[in-house]
XYZ file of C-alpha atoms in Angstrom:
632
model
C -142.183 -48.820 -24.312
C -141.962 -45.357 -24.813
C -139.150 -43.503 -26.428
C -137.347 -40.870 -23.864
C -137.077 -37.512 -25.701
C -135.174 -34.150 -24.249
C -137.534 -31.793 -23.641
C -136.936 -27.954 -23.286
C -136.448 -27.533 -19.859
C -133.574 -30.576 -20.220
C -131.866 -28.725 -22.569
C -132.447 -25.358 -21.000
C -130.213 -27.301 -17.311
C -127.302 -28.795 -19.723
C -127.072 -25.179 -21.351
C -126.774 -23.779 -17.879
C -124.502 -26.413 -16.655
C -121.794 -25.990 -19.740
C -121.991 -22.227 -19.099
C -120.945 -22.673 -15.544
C -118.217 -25.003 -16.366
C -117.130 -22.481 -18.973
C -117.332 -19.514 -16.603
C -115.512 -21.095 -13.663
C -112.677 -22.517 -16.457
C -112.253 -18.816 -17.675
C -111.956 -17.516 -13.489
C -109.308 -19.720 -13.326
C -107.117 -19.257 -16.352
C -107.817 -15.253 -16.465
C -104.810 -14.239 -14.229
C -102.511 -16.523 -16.478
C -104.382 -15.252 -19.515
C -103.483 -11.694 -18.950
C -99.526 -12.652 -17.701
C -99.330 -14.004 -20.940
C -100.108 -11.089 -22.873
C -98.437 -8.827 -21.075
C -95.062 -10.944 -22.160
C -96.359 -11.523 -25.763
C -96.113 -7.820 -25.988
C -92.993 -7.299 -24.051
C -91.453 -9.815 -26.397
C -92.820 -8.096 -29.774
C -91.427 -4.967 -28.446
C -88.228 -6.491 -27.629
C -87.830 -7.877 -30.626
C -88.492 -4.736 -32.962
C -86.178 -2.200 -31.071
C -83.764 -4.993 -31.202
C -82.156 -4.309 -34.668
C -79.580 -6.353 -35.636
C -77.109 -6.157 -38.657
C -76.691 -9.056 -40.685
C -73.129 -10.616 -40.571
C -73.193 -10.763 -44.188
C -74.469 -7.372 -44.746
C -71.639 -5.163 -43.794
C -67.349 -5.215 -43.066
C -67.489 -3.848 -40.079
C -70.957 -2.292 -38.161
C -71.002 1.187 -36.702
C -71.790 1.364 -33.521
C -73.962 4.581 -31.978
C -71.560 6.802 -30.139
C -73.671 6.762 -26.942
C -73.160 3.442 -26.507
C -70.022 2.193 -28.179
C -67.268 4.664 -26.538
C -64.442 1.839 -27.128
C -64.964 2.273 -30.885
C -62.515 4.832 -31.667
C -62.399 7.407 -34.851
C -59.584 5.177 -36.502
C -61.337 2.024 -36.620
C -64.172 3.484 -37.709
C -62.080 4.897 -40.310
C -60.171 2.004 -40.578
C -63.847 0.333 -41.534
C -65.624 3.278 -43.590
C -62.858 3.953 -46.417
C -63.688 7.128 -48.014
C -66.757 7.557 -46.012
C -64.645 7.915 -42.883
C -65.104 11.785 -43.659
C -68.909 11.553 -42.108
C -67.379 10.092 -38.742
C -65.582 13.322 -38.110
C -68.151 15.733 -38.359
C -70.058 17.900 -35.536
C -73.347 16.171 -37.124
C -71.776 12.672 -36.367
C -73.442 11.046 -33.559
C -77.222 10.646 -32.436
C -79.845 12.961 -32.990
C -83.196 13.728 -34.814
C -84.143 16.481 -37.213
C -88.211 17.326 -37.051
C -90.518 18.492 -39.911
C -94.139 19.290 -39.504
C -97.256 20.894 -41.341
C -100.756 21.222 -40.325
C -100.965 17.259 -40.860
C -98.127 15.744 -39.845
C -95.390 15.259 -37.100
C -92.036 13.439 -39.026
C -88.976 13.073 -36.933
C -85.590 12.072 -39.379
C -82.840 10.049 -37.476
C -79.369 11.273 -38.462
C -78.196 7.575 -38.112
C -79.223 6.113 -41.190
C -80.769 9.294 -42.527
C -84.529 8.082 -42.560
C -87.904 8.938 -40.942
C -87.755 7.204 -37.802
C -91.297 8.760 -36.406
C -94.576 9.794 -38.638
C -97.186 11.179 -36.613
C -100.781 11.813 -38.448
C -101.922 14.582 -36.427
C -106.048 14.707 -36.788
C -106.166 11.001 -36.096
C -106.551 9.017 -33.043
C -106.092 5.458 -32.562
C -108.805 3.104 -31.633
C -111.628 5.531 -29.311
C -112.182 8.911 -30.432
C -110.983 10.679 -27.343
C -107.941 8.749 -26.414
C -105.614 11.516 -27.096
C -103.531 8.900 -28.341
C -102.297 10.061 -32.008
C -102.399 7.335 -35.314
C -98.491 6.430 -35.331
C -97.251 4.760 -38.624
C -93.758 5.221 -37.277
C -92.463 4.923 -34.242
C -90.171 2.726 -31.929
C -87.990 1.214 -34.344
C -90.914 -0.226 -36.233
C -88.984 0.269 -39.835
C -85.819 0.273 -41.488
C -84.826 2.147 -44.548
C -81.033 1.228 -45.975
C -79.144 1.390 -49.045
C -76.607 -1.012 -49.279
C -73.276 -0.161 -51.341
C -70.102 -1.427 -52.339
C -67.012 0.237 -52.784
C -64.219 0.533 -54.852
C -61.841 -1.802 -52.364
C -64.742 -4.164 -51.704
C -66.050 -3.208 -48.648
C -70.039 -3.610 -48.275
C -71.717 -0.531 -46.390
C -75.319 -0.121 -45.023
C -76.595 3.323 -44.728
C -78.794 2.588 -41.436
C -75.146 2.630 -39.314
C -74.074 5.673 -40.760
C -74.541 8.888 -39.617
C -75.875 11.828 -42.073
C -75.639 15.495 -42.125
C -78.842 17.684 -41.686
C -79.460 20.329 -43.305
C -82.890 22.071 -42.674
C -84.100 25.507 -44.616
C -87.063 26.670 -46.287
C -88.002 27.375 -50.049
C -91.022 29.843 -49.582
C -93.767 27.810 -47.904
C -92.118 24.449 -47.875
C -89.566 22.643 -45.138
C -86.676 21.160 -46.998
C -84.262 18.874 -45.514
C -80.905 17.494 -46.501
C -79.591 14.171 -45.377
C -75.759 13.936 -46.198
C -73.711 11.128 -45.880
C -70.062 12.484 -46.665
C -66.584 10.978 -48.324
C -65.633 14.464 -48.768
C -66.321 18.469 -48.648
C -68.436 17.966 -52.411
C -68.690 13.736 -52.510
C -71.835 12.806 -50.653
C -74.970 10.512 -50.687
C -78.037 12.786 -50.270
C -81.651 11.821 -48.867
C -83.815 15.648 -50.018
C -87.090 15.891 -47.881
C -89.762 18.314 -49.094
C -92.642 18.673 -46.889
C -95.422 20.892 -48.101
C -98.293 22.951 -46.161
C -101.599 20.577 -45.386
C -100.039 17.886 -47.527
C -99.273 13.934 -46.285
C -97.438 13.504 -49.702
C -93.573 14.208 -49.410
C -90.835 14.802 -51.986
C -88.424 12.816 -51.764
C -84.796 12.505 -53.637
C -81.760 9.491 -53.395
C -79.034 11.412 -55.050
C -75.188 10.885 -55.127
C -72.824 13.594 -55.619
C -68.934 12.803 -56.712
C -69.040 8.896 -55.499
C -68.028 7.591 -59.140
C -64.478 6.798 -57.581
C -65.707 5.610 -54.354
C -68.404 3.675 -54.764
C -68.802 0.354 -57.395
C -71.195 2.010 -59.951
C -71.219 -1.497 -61.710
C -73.402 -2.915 -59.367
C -76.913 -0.985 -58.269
C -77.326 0.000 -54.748
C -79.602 -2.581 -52.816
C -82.591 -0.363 -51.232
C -84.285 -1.987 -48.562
C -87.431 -0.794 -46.804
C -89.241 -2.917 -43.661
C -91.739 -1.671 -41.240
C -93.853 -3.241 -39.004
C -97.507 -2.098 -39.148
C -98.945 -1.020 -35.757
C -102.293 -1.544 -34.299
C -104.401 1.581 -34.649
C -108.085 0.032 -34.679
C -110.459 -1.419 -32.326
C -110.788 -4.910 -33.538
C -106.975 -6.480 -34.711
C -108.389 -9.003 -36.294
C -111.124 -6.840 -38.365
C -107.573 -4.266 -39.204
C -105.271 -6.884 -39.709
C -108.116 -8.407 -42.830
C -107.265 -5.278 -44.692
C -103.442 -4.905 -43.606
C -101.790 -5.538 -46.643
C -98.919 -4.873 -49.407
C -99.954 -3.277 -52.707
C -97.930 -2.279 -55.813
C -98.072 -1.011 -58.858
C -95.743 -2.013 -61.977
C -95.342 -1.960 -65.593
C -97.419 1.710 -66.236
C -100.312 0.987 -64.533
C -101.195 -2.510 -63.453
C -101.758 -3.004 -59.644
C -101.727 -6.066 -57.473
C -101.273 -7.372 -53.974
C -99.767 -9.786 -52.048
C -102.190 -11.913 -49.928
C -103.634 -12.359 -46.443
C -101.570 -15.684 -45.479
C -99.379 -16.196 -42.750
C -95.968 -15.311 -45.443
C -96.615 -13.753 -48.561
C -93.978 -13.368 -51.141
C -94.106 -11.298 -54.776
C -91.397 -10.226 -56.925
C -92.503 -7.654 -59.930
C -91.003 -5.793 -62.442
C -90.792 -1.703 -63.242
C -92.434 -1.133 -59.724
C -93.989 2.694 -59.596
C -95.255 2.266 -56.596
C -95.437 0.086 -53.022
C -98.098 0.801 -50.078
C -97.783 -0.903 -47.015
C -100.983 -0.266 -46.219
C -103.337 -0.640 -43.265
C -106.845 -0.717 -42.703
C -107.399 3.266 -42.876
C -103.836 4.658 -42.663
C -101.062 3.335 -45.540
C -97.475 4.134 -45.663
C -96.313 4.386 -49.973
C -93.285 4.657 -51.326
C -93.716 6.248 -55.105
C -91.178 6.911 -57.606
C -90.686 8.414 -60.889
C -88.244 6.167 -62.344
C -89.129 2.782 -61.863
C -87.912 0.204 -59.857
C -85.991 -2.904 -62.371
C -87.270 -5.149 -59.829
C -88.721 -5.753 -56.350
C -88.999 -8.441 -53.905
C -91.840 -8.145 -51.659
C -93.018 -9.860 -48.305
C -95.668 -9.584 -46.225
C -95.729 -11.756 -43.287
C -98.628 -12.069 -40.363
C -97.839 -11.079 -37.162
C -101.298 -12.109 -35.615
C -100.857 -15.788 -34.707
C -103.232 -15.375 -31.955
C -105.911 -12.769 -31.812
C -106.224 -12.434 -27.982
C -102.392 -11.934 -27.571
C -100.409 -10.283 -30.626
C -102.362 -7.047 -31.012
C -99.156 -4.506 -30.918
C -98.403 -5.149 -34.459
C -100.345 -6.312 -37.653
C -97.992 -7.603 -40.463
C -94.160 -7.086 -41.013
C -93.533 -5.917 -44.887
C -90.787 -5.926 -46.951
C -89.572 -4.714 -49.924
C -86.078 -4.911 -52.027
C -85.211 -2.995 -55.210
C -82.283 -2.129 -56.642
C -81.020 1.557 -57.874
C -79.362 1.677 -60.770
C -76.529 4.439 -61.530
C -76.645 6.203 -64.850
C -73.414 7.970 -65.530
C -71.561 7.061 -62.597
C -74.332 8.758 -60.737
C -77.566 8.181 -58.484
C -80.373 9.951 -58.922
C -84.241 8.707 -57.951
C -87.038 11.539 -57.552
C -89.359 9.886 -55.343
C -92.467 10.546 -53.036
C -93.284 9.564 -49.439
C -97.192 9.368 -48.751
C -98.329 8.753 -45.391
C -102.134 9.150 -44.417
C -105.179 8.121 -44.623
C -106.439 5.569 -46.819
C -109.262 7.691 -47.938
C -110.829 7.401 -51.552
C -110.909 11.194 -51.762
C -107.386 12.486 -50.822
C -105.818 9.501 -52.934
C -107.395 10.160 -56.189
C -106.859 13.876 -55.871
C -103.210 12.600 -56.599
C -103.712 11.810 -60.144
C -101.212 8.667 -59.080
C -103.457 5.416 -59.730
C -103.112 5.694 -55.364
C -106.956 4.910 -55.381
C -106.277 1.443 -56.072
C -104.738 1.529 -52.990
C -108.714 1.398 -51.722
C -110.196 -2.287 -51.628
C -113.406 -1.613 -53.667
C -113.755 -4.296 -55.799
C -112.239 -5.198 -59.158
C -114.130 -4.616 -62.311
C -118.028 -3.639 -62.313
C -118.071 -3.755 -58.331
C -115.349 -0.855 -58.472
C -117.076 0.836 -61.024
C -120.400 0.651 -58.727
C -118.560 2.266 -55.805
C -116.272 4.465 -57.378
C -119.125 6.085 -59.776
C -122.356 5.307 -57.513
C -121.768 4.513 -54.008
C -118.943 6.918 -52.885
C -120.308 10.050 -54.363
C -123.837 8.932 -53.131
C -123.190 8.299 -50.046
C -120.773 11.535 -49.697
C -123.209 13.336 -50.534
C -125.748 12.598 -47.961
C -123.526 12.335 -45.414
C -121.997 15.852 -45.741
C -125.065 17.292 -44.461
C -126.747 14.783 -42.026
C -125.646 12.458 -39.444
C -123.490 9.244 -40.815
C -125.649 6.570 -39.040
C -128.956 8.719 -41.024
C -127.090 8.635 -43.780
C -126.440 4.936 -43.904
C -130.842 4.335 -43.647
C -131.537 6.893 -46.583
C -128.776 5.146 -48.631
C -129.590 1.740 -47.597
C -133.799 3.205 -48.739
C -132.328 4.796 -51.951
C -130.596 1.568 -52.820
C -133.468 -0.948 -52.493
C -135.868 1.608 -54.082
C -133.632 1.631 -56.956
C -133.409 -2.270 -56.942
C -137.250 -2.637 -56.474
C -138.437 -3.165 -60.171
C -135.680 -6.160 -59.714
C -137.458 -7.552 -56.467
C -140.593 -6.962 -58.388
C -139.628 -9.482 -60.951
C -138.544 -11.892 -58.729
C -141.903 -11.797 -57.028
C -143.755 -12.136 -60.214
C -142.148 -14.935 -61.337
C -142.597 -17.053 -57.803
C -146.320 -16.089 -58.133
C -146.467 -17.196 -62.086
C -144.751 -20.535 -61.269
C -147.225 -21.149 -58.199
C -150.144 -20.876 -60.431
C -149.055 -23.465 -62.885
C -147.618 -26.069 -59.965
C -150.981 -27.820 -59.860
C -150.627 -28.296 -64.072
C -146.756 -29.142 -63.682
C -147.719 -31.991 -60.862
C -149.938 -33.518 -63.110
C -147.703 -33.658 -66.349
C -145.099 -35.284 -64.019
C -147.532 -37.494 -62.881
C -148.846 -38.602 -66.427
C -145.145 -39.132 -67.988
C -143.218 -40.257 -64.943
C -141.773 -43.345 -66.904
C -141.103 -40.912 -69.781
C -138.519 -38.528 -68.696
C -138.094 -37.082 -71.927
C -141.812 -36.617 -72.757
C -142.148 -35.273 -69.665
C -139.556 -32.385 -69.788
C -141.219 -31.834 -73.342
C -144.791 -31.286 -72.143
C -143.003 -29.264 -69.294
C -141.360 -26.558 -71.777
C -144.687 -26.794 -73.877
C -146.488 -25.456 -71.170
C -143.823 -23.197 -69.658
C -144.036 -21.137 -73.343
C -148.233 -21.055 -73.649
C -147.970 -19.939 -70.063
C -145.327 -17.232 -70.952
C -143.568 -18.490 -67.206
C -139.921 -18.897 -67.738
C -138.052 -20.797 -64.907
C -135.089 -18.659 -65.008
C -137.047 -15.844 -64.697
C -136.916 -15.930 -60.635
C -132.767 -16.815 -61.307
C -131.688 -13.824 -63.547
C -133.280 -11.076 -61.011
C -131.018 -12.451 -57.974
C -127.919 -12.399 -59.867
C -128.170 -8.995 -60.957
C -128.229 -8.170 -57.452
C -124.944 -9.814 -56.622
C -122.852 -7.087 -57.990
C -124.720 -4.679 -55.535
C -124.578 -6.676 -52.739
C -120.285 -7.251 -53.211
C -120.098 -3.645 -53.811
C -121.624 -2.716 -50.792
C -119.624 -5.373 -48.860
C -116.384 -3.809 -50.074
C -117.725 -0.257 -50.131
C -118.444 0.101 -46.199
C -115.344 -1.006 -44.669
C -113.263 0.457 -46.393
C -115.009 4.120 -46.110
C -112.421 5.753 -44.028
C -115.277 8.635 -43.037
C -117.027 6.331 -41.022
C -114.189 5.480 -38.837
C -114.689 6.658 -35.352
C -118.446 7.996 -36.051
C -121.257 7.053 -33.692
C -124.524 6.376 -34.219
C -127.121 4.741 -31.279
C -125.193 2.292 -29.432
C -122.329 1.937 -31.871
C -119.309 4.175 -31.096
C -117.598 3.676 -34.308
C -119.182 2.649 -37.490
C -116.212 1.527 -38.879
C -115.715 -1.347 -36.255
C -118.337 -3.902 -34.104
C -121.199 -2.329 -31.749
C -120.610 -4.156 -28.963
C -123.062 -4.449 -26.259
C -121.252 -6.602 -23.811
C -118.210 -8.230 -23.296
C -118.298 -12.025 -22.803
C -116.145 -13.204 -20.078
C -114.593 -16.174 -22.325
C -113.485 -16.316 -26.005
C -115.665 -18.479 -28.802
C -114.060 -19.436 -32.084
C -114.694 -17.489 -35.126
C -117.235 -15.206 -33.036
C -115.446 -13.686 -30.422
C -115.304 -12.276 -26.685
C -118.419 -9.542 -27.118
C -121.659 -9.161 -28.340
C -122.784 -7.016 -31.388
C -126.161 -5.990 -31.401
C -126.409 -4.854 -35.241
C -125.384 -8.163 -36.347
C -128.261 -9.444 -34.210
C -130.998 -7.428 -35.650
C -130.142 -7.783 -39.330
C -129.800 -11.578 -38.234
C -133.633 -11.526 -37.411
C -134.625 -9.316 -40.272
C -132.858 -12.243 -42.427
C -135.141 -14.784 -41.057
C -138.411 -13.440 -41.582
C -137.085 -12.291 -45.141
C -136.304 -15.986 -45.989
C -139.554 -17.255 -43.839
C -141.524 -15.349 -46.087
C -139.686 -15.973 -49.585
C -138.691 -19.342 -49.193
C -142.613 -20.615 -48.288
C -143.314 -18.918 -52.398
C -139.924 -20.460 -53.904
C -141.579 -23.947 -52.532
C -144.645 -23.629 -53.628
C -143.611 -22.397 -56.914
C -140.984 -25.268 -57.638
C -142.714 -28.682 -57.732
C -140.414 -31.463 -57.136
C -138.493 -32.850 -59.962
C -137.863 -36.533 -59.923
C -134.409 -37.744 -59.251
C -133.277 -34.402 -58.100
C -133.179 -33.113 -54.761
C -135.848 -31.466 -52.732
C -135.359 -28.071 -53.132
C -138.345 -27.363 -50.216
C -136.286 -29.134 -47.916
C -132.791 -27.597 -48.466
C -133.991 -24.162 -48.323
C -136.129 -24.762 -44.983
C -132.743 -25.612 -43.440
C -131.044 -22.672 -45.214
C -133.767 -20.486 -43.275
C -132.312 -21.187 -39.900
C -128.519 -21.672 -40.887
C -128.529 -18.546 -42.692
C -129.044 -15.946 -40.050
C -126.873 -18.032 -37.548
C -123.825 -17.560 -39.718
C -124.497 -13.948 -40.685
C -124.499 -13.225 -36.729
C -121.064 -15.525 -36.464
C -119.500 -13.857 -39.398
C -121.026 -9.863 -38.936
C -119.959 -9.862 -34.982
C -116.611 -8.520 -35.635
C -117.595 -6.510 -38.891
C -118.023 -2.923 -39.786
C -121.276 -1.925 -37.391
C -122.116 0.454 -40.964
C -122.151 -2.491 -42.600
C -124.854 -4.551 -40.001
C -126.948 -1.608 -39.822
C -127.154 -1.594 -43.473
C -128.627 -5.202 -44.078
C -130.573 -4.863 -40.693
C -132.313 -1.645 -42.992
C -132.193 -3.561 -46.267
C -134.155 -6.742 -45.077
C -136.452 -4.751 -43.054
C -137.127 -2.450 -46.360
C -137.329 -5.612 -48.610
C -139.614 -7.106 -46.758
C -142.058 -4.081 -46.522
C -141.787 -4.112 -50.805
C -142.462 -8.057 -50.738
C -145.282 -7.419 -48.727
C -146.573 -4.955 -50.719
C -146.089 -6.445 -54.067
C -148.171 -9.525 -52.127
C -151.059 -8.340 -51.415
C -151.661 -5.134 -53.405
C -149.547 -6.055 -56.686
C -149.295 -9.092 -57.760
C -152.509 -11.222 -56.847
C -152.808 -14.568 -57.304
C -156.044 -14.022 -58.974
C -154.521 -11.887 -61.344
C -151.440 -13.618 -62.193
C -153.845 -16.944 -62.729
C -156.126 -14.506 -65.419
C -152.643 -13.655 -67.229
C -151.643 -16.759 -67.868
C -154.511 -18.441 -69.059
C -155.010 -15.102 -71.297
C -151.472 -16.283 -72.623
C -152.097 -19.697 -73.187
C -155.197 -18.558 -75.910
C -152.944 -16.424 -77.437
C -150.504 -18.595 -80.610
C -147.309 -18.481 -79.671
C -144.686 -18.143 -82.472
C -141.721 -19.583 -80.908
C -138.043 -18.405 -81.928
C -135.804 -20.573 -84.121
C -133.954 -21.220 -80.639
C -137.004 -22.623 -79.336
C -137.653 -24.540 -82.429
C -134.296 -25.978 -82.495
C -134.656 -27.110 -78.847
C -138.112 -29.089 -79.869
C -136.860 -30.468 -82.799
C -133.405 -31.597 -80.638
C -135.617 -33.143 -77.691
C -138.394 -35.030 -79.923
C -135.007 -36.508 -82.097
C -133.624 -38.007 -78.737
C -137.147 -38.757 -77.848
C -136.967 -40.856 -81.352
C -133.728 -42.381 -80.528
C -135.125 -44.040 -77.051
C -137.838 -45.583 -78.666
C -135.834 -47.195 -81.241
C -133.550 -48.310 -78.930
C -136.322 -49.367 -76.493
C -138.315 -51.387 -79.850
C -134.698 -53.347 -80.395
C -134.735 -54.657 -77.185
């Protein structure tokens, strides 16, 4: 009897079928789908401007005056000490103080004395056009708070107490004093000093007269928390580089990782970045931090509902006093995490920039970046991206070119390789003898094809870490793609697949194709060059598979990627395949290739005292079998 197969159009009906299930499934839950969001975010939001003081933390918390009337000016006395002096002030209740230049908006709460809103002015968040500025800071999203302790053992927090401001100008810069008082000359002083077209702040903790107030023995406990905001198109894509970075002991830099709750502690700390994809928030000082305790936890448990925030960092260090005194000359950066405007600091910030550690940093530091600059100051970004990608596989050609020859040189000599396998198949050692005999008078070298594709790996991780992180392509179009910095989607699916998402790219598509006929046309050589080897896998075989899972996990994997990125291997493949081509038929000829190697097998062949060590190695183990074979 005949064996029932599935034919295409059997297939073709159960494909439709599932998608109908799917679609009417997705109808149904939609409505729920979206009430659920809409609380997810409710609840995030809720739970951010909900800032609560730890019981432990503090004697006795103090409450805003707009809302805490029945908390009188002698219990908050009764609770402050020395520092009851602030309470009575004019400057002693609610308020903000705001600084600006040409580049940003900062808004300083007198409660607590800190930034409370940092606006980046020539940014907008997700679609160019929104009108909806990048916010690093805003709606309670952070919390900045020295924690002290006084001479009669009371333990204060700086976020409930309310600071003096005092705002003036030193020639072209805004200057403001925070003061938290005990007394007309004893205060604690946050200094702002916000410079014209600058995102980098001064910034000074200082304490003035608090030597017989405040428990110098024991450093005050800085604390600094903020919860990173969604400012890209794709939360999932922005939350993969959302991450903490620091820099300690003169120089080094590390970071904490991508898991759900990171947690670092490092010594003489220069620097911290909460950073996010393209915008970072750093805290720099000159004197470093003894310690600091680090967190970084992730706030996107589910990609389809928590896209208000990112990650929630923290960071503690303490401050020591020096003479019965504070004093901490610091730096506030917030901006853009571009490559550019960070190194211009002379800071080690660039680290900051995910471009690779080592040679791959080198290659996009030294190479890449000012290449690609370059070009892209005077044409189009998407243009810019096709000359690179050209320049790029130009420059890698002579590689390719080797590759190539090598396939063609080991095809030639298959027929000869078949036959010595054939001849010692009982002698394994003979056989790989004969094999390297004829691998030297042919002057083919198996590795040869090897060594070509690896020196291409440190261009290919460059350029994987070099495009998404080039803040200049965020928010450029080019064709169909809107922003080059995030996917080009075509269409939005109406459900949600694992690992590939509700929308179609089409980038990741092309370069998908390109991919196949690049390894359609390669991997038909590779298997003709490499004969079987007995007892080891068939290499033909694996790499026919590889053709077809290859592309289908580049399109899985690219459909939520940098578009720049796409269009760059959709270029590459379609330019590497033109040089194979070429190479093919007007290069490297079979005919040709067959005429050099039998040109090298008259020629003697003086082999290297490597070689000869190898020969003399195999035909002594060779030896060895027999003997043991003869006692037997």
């Amino acid at each position: 009897m005949e064996e029932k197969k599935l034919d295409i159009k059997t297939l073709i009906g159960f494909g439709l079928i599932m998608l109908l299930l799917i679609w009417m499934i997705y109808n149904q839950t939609a409505e729920q789908d979206a009430k659920a969001r809409e609380e997810e975010k409710k609840e995030q939001i809720d739970k951010i401007t909900d800032k609560t003081v730890p019981e432990n933390n503090t004697a006795t918390a103090v409450k805003d005056s707009a809302v805490a009337d029945s908390v009188t000016t002698a219990e908050m006395k009764s609770a402050l000490g020395a520092f009851a002096y602030s309470v009575s002030l004019p400057s002693a209740k609610g308020g903000v103080t705001e600084i600006e230049n040409e580049l940003l908006d900062l808004k300083v709460s007198n409660k607590g004395g800190y930034i409370t809103a940092a606006t980046l002015k020539n940014f907008e968040q997700f679609h160019k056009g929104s009108n909806q500025r990048v916010e690093l800071i805003n709606n309670n999203n952070v919390d900045f708070n020295l924690q002290f302790q006084t001479k009669d053992n009371r333990i204060l927090n700086t976020r409930d107490l309310y600071f003096e401001p005092q705002l003036s100008k030193e020639g072209e810069n805004t200057v403001l004093a925070m003061r938290l008082k005990a007394g007309p000359q004893q205060f604690l002083e946050y200094r702002y000093v916000l410079k014209p077209k600058d995102y980098m702040l001064d910034f000074s903790i200082r304490t003035q007269g608090l030597s017989n107030i405040v428990n110098t023995v024991k450093p005050m406990g800085l604390e600094w928390q903020l919860k990173s905001f969604r400012n890209e198109k794709s939360v999932t894509y922005e939350n993969r580089y959302t991450e903490l970075i620091y820099e300690y002991e003169e120089g080094k830099d590390d970071y904490l990782g991508q898991g759900s709750n990171e947690a670092e502690k490092a010594d003489e700390v220069t620097y911290i970045a909460f950073k996010q994809h393209f915008f970072t928030s750093v805290l720099l000082t000159d004197t470093p931090f003894k310690t600091a305790e680090m967190v970084s936890e992730n706030l996107v448990k589910d990609e389809k509902v928590d896209t208000l925030f990112t990650k929630n960092f923290k960071a503690n260090m303490p401050l020591e006093f020096k003479g019965g005194e504070l004093s901490y000359n610091m730096n506030w950066y917030y901006g853009p995490c571009d490559y550019k405007i960070l190194n211009n600091y002379d800071r080690n910030l660039d680290e900051i920039m995910p471009l690779g550690w080592g040679i791959f940093g080198w290659i996009n530091r030294f190479i890449f970046i000012p290449a690609y600059g370059l070009l892209s100051s005077f044409i189009p970004y998407g243009i810019a991206i096709i000359i690179f990608t050209i320049l790029v596989r130009l420059l890698m050609s002579p590689i390719t070119y080797k590759s190539y020859l090598s396939q063609a040189k080991m095809k030639v000599i298959r027929p000869e390789i078949a036959e010595l396998n054939e001849k010692y198949k009982k002698d394994p050692m003979k056989k790989q003898q004969e094999t390297m005999k004829l691998y030297s008078k042919a002057g083919v070298s198996p590795m040869a094809g090897c060594l070509p594709a690896l020196m291409q790996i440190p261009v290919f991780y460059a350029l994987f870490q070099f495009f998404p992180s080039y803040f200049d392509l965020r928010q450029k179009s080019f064709l169909w793609a809107d922003d080059l910095s995030s996917y080009d989607s075509i269409a939005h699916l109406p459900f949600y697949i694992p690992f590939y998402g509700n929308h179609v790219s089409l980038f990741p598509i092309l370069a998908s194709v390109a991919i196949f006929f690049y390894m359609k046309m390669t991997t038909g050589d590779q298997s003709m060059a490499q004969p079987p080897q007995e007892g080891m896998p068939d290499m033909s075989k694996i790499m026919k598979i590889m053709i077809y899972i290859s592309p289908v996990m580049m399109l899985i994997f690219f459909n939520n990627y940098a578009s720049g990125l796409s269009l760059y291997y959709f270029i590459s493949n379609l330019i590497t395949i033109g040089i194979m081509l070429v190479i093919k038929n007007y290069i490297v000829k079979e005919e040709k290739v067959h005429a050099i190697i039998q040109e090298n097998k008259a020629k003697p062949k003086k082999q290297s005292k490597f070689q000869k060590r190898m020969q003399e190695m195999m035909e002594q183990a060779q030896e060895q079998q027999k003997a043991r074979q003869n006692k037997k």
